[in-house]
CSV table of C-alpha atoms and ligand atoms in Angstrom, one decimal:
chain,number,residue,atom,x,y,z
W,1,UNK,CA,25.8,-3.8,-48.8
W,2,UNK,CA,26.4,-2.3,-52.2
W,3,UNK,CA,29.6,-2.3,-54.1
W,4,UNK,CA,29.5,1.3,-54.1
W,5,UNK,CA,29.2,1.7,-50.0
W,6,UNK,CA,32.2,3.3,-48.2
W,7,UNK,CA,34.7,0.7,-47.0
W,8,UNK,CA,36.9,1.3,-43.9
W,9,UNK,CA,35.1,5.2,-43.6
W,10,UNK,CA,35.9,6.4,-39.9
W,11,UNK,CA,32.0,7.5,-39.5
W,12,UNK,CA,31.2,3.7,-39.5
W,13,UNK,CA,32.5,3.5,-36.0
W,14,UNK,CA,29.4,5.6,-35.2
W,15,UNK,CA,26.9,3.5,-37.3
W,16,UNK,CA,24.6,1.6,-35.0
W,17,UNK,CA,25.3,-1.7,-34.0
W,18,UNK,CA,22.7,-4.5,-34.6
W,19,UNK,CA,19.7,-3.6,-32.6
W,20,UNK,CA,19.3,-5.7,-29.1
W,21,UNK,CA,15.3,-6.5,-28.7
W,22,UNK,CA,13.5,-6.7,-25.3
W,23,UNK,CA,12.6,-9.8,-25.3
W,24,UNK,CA,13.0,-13.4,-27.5
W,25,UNK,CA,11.8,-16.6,-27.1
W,26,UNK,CA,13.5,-19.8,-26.7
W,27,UNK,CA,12.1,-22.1,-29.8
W,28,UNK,CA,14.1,-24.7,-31.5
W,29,UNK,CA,13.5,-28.0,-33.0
W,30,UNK,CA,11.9,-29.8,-30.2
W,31,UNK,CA,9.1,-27.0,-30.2
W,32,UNK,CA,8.6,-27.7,-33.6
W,33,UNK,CA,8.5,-31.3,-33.7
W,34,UNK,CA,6.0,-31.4,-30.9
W,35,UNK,CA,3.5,-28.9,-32.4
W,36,UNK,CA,3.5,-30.8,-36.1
W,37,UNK,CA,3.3,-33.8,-33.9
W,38,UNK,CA,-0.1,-32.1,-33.4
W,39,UNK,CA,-1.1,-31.0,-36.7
W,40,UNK,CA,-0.7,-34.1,-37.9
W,41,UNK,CA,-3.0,-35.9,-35.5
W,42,UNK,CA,-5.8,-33.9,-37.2
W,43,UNK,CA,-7.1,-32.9,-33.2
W,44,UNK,CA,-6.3,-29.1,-32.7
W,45,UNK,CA,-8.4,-28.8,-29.4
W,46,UNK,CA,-9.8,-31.2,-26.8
W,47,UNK,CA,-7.0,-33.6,-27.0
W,48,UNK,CA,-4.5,-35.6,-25.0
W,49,UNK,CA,-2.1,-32.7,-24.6
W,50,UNK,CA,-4.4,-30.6,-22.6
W,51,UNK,CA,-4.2,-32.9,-19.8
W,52,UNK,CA,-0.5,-33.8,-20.4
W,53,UNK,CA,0.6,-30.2,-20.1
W,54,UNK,CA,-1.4,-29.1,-17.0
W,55,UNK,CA,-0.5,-32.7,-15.0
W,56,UNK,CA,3.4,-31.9,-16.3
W,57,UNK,CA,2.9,-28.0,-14.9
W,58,UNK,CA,1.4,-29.5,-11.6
W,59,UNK,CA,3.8,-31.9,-11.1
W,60,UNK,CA,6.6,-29.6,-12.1
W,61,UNK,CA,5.0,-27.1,-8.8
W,62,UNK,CA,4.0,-29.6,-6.5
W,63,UNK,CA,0.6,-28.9,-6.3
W,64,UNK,CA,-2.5,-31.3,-7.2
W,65,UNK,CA,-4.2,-29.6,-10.1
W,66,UNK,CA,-3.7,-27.4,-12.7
W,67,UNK,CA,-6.0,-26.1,-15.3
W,68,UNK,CA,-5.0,-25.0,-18.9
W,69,UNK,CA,-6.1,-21.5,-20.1
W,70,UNK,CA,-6.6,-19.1,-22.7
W,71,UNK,CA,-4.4,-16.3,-21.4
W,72,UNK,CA,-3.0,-15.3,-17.9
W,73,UNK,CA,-5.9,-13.1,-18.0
W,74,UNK,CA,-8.4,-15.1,-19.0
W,75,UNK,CA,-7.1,-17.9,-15.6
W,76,UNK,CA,-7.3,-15.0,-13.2
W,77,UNK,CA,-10.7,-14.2,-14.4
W,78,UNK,CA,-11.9,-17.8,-13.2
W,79,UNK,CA,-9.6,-17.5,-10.2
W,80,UNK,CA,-11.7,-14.9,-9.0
W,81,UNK,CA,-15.0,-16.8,-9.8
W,82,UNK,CA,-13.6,-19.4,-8.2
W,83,UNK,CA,-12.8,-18.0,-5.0
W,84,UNK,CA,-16.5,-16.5,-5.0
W,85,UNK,CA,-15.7,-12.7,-6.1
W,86,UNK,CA,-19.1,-11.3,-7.3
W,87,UNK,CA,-21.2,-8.1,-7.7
W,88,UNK,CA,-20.1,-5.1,-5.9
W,89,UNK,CA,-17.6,-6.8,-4.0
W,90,UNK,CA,-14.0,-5.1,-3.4
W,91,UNK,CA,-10.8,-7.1,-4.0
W,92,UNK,CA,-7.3,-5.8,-2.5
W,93,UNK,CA,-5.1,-5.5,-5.3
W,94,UNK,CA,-1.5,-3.9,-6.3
W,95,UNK,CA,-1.6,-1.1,-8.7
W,96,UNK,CA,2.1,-1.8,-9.4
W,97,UNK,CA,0.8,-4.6,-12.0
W,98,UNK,CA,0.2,-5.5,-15.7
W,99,UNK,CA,-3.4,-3.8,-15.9
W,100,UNK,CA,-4.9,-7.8,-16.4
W,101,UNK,CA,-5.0,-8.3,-12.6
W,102,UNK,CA,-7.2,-5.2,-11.6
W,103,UNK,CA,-9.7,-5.7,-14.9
W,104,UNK,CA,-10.1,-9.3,-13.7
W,105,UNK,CA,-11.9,-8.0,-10.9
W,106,UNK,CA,-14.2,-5.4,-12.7
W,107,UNK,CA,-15.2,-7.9,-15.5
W,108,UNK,CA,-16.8,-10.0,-12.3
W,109,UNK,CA,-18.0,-5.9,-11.6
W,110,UNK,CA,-15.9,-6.4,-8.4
W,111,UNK,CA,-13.7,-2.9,-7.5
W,112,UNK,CA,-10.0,-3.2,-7.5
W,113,UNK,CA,-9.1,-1.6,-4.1
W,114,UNK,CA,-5.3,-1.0,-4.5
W,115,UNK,CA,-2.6,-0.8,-1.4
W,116,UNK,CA,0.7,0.8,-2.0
W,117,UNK,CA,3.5,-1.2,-2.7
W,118,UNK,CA,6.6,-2.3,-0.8
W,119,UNK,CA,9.9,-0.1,-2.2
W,120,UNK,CA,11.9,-3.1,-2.4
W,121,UNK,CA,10.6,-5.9,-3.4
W,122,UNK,CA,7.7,-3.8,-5.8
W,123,UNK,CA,4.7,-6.1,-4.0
W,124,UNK,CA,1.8,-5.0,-2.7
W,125,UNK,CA,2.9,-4.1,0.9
W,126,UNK,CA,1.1,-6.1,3.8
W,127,UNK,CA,0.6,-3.1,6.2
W,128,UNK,CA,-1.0,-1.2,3.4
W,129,UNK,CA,-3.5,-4.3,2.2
W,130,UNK,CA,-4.3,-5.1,5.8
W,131,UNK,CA,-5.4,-1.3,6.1
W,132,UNK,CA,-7.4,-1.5,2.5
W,133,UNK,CA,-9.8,-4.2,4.0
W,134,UNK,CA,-13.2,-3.6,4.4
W,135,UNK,CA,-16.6,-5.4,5.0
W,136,UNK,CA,-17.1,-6.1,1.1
W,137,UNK,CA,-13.2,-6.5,0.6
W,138,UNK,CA,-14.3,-10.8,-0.7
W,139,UNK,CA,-10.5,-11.8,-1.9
W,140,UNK,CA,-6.2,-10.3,-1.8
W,141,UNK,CA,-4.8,-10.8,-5.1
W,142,UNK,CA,-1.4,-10.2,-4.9
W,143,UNK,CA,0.9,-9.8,-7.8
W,144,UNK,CA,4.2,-11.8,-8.2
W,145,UNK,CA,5.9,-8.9,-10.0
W,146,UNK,CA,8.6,-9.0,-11.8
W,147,UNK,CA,9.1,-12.8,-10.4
W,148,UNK,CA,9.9,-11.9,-6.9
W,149,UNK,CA,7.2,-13.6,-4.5
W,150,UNK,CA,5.3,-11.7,-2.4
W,151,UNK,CA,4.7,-12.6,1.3
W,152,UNK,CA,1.5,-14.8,0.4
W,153,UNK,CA,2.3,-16.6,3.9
W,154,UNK,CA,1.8,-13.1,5.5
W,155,UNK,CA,-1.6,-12.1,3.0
W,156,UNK,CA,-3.0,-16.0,4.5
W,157,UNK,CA,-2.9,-14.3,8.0
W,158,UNK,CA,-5.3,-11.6,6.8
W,159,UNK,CA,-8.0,-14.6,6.5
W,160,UNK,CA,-9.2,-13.8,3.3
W,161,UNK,CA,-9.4,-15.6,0.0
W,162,UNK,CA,-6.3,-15.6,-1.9
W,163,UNK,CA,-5.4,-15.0,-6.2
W,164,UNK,CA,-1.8,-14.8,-7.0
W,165,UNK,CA,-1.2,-13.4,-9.9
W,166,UNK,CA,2.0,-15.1,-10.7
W,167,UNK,CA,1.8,-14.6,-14.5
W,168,UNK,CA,5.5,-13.2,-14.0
W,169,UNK,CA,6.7,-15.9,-11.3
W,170,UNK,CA,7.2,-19.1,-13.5
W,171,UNK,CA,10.2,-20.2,-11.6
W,172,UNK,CA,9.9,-18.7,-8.2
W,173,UNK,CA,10.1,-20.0,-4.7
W,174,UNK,CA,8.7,-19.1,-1.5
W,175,UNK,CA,11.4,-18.6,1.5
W,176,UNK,CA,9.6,-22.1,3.0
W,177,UNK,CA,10.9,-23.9,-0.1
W,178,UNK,CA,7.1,-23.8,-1.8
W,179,UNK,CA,7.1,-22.9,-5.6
W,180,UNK,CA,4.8,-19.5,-5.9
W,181,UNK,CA,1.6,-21.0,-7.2
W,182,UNK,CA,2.1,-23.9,-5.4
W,183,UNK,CA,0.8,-23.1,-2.1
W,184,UNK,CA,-2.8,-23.9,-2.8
W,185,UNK,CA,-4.8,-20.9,-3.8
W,186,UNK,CA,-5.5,-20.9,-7.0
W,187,UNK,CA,-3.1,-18.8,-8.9
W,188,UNK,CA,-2.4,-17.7,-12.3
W,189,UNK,CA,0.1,-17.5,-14.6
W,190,UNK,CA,0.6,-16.6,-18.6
W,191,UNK,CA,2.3,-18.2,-21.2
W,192,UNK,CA,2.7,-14.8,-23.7
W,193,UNK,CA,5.4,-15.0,-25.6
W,194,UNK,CA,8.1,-12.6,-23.0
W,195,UNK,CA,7.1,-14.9,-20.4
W,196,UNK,CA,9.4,-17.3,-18.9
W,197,UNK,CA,7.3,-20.1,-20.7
W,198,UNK,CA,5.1,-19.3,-24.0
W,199,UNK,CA,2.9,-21.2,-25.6
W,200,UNK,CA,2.0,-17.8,-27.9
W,201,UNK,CA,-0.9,-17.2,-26.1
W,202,UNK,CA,-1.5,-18.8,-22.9
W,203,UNK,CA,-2.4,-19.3,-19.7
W,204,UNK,CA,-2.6,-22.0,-16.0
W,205,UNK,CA,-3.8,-21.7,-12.9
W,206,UNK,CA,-2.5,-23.9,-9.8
W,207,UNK,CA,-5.1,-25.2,-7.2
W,208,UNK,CA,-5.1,-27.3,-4.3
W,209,UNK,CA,-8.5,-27.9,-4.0
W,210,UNK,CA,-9.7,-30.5,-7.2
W,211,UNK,CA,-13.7,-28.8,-6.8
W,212,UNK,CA,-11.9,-26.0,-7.9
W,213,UNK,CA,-10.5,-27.0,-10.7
W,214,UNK,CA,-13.6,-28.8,-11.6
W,215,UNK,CA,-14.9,-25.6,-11.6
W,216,UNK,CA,-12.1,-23.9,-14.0
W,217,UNK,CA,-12.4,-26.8,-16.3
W,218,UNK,CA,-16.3,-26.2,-16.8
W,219,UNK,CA,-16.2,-22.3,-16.8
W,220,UNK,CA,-13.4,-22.3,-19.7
W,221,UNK,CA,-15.5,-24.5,-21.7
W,222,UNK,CA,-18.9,-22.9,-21.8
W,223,UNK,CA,-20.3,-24.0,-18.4
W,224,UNK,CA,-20.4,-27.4,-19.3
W,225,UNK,CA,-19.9,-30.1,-17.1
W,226,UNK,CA,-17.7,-33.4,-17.6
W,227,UNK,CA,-20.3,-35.9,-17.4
W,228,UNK,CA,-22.9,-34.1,-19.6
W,229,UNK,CA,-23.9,-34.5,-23.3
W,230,UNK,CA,-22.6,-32.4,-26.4
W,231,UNK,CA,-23.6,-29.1,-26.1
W,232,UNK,CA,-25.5,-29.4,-22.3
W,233,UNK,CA,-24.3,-27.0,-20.1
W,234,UNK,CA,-25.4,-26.3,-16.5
W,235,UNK,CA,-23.7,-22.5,-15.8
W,236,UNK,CA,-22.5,-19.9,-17.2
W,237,UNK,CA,-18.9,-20.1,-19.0
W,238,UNK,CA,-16.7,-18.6,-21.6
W,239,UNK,CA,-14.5,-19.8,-23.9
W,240,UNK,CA,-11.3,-19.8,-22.1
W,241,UNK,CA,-9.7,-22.9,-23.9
W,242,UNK,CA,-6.2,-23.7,-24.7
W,243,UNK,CA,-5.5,-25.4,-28.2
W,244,UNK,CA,-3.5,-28.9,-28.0
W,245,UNK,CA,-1.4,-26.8,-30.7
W,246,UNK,CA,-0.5,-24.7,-27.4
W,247,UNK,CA,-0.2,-27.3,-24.7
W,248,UNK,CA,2.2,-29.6,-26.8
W,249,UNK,CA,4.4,-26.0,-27.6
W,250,UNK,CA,4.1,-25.4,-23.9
W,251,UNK,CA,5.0,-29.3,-23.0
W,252,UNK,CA,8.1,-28.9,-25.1
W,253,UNK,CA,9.4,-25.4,-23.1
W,254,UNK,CA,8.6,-27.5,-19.8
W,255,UNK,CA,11.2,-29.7,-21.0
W,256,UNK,CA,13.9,-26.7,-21.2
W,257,UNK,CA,12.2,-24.8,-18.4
W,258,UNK,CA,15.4,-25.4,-16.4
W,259,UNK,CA,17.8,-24.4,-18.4
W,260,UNK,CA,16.0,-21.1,-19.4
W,261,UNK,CA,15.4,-19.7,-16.3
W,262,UNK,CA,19.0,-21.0,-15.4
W,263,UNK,CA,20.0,-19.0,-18.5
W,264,UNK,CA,17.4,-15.9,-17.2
W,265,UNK,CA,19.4,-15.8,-13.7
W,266,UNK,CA,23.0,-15.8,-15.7
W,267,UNK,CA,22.1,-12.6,-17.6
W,268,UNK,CA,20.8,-11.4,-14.9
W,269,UNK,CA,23.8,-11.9,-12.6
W,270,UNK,CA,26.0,-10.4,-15.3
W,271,UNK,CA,23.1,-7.4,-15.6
W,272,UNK,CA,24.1,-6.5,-11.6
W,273,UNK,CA,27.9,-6.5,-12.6
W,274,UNK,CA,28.1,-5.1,-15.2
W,275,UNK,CA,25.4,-1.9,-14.1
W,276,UNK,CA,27.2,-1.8,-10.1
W,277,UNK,CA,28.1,1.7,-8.9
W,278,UNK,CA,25.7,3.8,-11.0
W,279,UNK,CA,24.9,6.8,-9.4
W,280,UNK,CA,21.0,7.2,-8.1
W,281,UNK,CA,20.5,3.8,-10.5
W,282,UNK,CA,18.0,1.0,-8.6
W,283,UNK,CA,18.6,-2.6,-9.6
W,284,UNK,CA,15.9,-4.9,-9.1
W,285,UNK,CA,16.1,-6.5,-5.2
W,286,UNK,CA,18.5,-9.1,-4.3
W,287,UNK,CA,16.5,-12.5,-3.2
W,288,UNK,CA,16.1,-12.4,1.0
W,289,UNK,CA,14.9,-14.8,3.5
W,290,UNK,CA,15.3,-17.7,1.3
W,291,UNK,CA,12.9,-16.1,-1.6
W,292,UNK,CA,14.0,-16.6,-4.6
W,293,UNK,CA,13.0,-14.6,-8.1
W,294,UNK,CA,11.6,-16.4,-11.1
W,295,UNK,CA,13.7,-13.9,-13.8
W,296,UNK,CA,11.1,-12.6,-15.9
W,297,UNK,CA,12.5,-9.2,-16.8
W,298,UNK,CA,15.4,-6.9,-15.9
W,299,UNK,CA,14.0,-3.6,-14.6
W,300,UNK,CA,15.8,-0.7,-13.8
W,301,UNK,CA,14.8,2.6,-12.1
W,302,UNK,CA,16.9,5.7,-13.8
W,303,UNK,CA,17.7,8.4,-10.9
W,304,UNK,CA,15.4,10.7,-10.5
W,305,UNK,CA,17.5,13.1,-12.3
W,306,UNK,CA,16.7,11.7,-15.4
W,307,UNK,CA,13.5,12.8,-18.0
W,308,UNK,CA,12.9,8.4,-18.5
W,309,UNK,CA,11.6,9.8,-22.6
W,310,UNK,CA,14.8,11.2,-23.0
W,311,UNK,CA,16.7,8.0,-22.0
W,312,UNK,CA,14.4,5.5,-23.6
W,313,UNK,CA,14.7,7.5,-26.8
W,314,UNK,CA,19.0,7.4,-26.5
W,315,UNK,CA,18.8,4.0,-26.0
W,316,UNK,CA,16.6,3.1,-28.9
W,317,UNK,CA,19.2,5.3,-31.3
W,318,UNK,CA,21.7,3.5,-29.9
W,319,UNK,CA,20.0,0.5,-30.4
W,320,UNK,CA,19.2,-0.5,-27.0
W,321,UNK,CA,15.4,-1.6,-26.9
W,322,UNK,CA,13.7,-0.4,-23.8
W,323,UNK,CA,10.5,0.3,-22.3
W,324,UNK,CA,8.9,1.9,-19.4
W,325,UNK,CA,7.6,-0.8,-17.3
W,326,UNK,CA,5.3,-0.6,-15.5
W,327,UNK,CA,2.8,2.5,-15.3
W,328,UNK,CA,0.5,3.0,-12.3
W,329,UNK,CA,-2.7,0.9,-13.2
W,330,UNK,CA,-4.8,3.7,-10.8
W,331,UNK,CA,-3.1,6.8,-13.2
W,332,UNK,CA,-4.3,5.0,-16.4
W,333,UNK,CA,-7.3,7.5,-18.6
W,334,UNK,CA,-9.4,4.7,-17.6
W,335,UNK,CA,-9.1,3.9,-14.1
W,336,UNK,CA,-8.8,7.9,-13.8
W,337,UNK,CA,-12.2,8.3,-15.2
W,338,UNK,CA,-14.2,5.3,-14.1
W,339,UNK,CA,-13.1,5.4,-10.4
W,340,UNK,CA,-11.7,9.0,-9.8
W,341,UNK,CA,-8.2,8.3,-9.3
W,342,UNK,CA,-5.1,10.6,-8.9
W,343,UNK,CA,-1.9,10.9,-8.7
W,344,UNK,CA,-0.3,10.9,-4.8
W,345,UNK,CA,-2.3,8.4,-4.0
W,346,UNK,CA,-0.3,5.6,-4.2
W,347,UNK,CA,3.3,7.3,-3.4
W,348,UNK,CA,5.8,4.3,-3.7
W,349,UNK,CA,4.2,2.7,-6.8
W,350,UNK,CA,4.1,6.2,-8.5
W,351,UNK,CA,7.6,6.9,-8.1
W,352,UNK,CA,8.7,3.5,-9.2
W,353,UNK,CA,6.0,3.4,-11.9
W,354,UNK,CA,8.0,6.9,-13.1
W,355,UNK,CA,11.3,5.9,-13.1
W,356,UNK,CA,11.1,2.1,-14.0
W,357,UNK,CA,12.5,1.4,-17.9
W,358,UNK,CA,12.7,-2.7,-18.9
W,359,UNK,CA,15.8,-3.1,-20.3
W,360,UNK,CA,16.4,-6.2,-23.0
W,361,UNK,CA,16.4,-9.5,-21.1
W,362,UNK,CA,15.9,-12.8,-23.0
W,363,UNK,CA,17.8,-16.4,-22.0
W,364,UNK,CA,20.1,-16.5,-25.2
W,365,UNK,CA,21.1,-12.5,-24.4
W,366,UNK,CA,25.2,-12.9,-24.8
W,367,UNK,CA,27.4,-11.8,-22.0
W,368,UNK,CA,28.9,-9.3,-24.9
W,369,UNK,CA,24.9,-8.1,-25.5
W,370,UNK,CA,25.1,-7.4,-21.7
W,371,UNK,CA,28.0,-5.4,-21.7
W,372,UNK,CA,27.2,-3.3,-24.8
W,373,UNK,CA,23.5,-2.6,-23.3
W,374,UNK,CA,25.5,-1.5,-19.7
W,375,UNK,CA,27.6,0.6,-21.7
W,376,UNK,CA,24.8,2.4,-23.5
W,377,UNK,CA,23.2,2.9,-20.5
W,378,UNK,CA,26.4,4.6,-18.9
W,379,UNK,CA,26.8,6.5,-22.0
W,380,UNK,CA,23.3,8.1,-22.1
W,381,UNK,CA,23.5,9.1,-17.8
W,382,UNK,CA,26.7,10.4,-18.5
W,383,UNK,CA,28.3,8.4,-15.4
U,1,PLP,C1,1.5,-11.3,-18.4
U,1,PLP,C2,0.7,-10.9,-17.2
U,1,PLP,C3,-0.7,-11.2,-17.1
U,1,PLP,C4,-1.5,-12.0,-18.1
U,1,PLP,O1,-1.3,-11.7,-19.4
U,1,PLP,P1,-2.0,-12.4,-20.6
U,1,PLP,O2,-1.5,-11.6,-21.8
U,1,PLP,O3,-3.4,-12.4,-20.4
U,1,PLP,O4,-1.5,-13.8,-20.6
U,1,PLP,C5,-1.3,-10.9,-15.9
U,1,PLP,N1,-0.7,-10.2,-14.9
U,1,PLP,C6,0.6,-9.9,-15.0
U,1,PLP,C7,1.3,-9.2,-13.9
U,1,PLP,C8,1.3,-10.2,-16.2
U,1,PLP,O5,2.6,-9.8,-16.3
C-alpha cells in the first residue's frame, strides 16, 4: 500500500476482500521431497515409482491391478479398448459429464448414446440406460459425478460391459462397502490438479482382471509388450505414460489422501449449514443406502429464478470464484453438429446443466472462507 493511500476511509468497508479461488491443491514439503527425490535419481520415466504408485492405488481400493496413465482421459480411452469397444459400435453414456467420457468413445469412432440422468443423485439413470440399449450398444460407461457413485451394481444387471468414469470419485464407496473403482471393471480416474489427488496431469485405471491390465500397460506404451526387445512392438498403442516425476508426486498425496478428503467432507458439511433454508436453492444429495460421496466439488443449483451469468458475475465482483458446472455434453457446437443434437432431449440433465454453478471448494477452505462465500451467495439472491 502507498503512504499516500486513504487510511481508516469508510469506502474501504466496500473494497473487495481477498479473492476465494475454486479450487487449490494440497502440496507441502513431503510432495516436494519426493519429486526431487526423483530428479535426482537421473530416471524421469520407466522407473520404480510407476509400479509403486499404481500397487499403492490398488491396494489403497482393494482391487488386484491398477495401471498408471497419462490423464483421466487418456485411461478411459484404453478402458474402452479394453472392454472391446470398436468401429461403429454405441456405448451408453451420461451427458451430465466432463466432455472426456463421451470423446473417449468417438476416438475408438464408437457413438456416445446418452440416457437422462437421475435428479438427485446427477447419474445416468438406470431406467433411461436400460431403454438406450441396442444391438450395437458394446459397453455402459457410467459417470461417478461429482463423487457420488452410481448404481454400478444395478448397470451389472444390464449384462453389458462396464467403464466407470470415476475421474471425480477418488474416495467413494459403494452402499456394499466396495470402493467405486474397486468392483472389477476397469475404471478410470484423473489426477488434474482440482481432483481429489493430483499428480499435475494424471491419470489410473482399476481392474480386476490382470489380462487387462496387461493390456493397458502395452497400449500406453506404444503397443509393446513386456517381454519384447527395445523398440518391438506387436499392436497398436499410444503414448499414454505417466512420468516417475508424477507417480512419486502422486505417491506422496496417497500418503495424505485421508486427511484431504476428511478435510473435503468438513467444508462440505459446513457448505450444507451454512447455505440451509435458501429458497428454490439445490444442494448436492445427501449420501443414501450406505453410498457414500468422494467430495470432489461443491455444486449448487441457483433457483430457477435466477439468470446463472448474472450471479456468477456478482460473485466474481465480490470475489467469490465460481463456475457453471457442468454443461450438457449433447448441447455442445460439437456434439450439436456432428450428431444432430438438441435441446429437450435430455430434460433432467438440461435443467441441472442450466442452473448448476461450482462454488470454491478446496481441503484447506477455512470455516470463515465458508461463511463469507455463503454470505455472498445470500447477498447476490437477495434471500
Ligand atoms: C477430470 C475428469 C476426466 C478426466 O480428465 P483429464 O483431464 O483427462 O484427467 C474425465 N471425466 C470426468 C467426469 C472428469 O471430471
Amino acid at each position: 500500500m502507498s503512504a499516500s493511500a486513504p487510511r481508516g476511509d469508510s469506502t474501504r468497508a466496500a473494497a473487495p476482500r481477498e479473492a476465494i479461488p475454486l479450487a487449490q491443491p494440497e502440496l507441502g514439503a513431503h510432495e516436494e521431497a519426493a519429486v526431487v527425490e526423483v530428479l535426482r535419481s537421473g530416471q524421469l520415466s520407466l522407473g520404480p515409482r510407476v509400479p509403486a504408485f499404481e500397487q499403492a492405488f490398488a491396494a489403497r481400493l482393494g482391487v488386484a491391478h491398477a495401471s498408471a496413465v497419462s490423464s483421466g482421459t487418456a485411461g478411459l480411452h484404453l478402458a474402452l479398448r479394453a472392454v472391446g469397444v470398436h468401429d461403429g459400435d454405441e456405448v451408453v453414456t451420461s451427458p451430465f459429464s466432463f466432455v472426456a467420457s463421451a470423446n473417449a468413445c468417438l476416438f475408438e469412432r464408437a457413438r456416445p448414446v446418452f440416457a437422462d440422468i437421475d435428479p438427485v443423485t446427477l447419474n445416468l439413470d438406470l431406467a433411461a440406460a436400460a431403454a438406450a440399449v441396442t444391438q450395437r450398444t458394446a459397453a455402459v460407461l457410467p459417470v461417478h459425478v461429482f463423487g457420488y457413485p452410481a448404481d454400478t451394481q444395478a448397470f451389472e444387471r444390464l449384462g453389458l460391459p462396464i467403464v466407470e468414469d470415476a475421474c471425480e470419485a477418488l474416495g467413494a464407496v459403494h452402499g456394499d462397502g466396495h470402493p467405486v473403482g474397486g468392483r472389477g471393471h476397469p475404471a478410470a480416474f484423473g489426477f488434474y490438479a482440482n481432483k481429489q489427488l493430483t499428480t499435475g496431469e494424471g491419470g489410473m485405471v482399476t481392474t480386476g482382471d490382470g489380462s487387462v491390465k496387461a493390456r493397458l500397460d502395452s497400449e500406453r506404451n506404444q503397443g509393446r509388450a513386456p517381454d519384447m526387445g527395445w523398440l518391438d512392438h506387436d499392436r497398436l498403442g499410444f503414448n499414454y505414460r505417466l512420468s516417475d516425476l508424477a507417480c512419486a508426486l502422486g505417491l506422496a498425496q496417497l500418503d495424505h489422501l485421508d486427511d484431504m478428503l476428511a478435510a473435503r467432507a468438513r467444508v462440505a458439511a459446513a457448505y450444507r449449514a451454512a447455505l440451509a433454508g435458501i429458497e428454490g436453492l439445490d444442494l448436492p444429495c445427501e449420501d443414501a443406502g450406505g453410498d457414500m460421496r468422494g467430495w470432489f466439488v461443491f455444486v449448487v443449483q441457483l433457483p430457477r429464478d435466477h439468470a446463472r451469468d448474472d450471479v456468477i458475475r456478482a460473485l466474481r465482483e465480490r470475489g467469490v470464484a465460481s463456475k457453471p458446472y457442468l454443461p450438457a455434453i449433447h448441447l455442445m457446437s460439437y456434439y450439436r453438429e456432428a450428431f444432430g443434437h438438441r435441446e429437450g432431449e435430455f430434460p433432467v440433465c438440461e435443467d441441472v446443466a442450466a442452473r448448476s454453478v461450482a462454488l470454491p471448494f478446496f481441503p484447506a477452505m477455512s470455516e470463515g472462507q465458508v461463511a463469507q462465500v455463503a454470505e455472498t451467495v445470500r447477498e447476490v439472491l437477495g434471500r
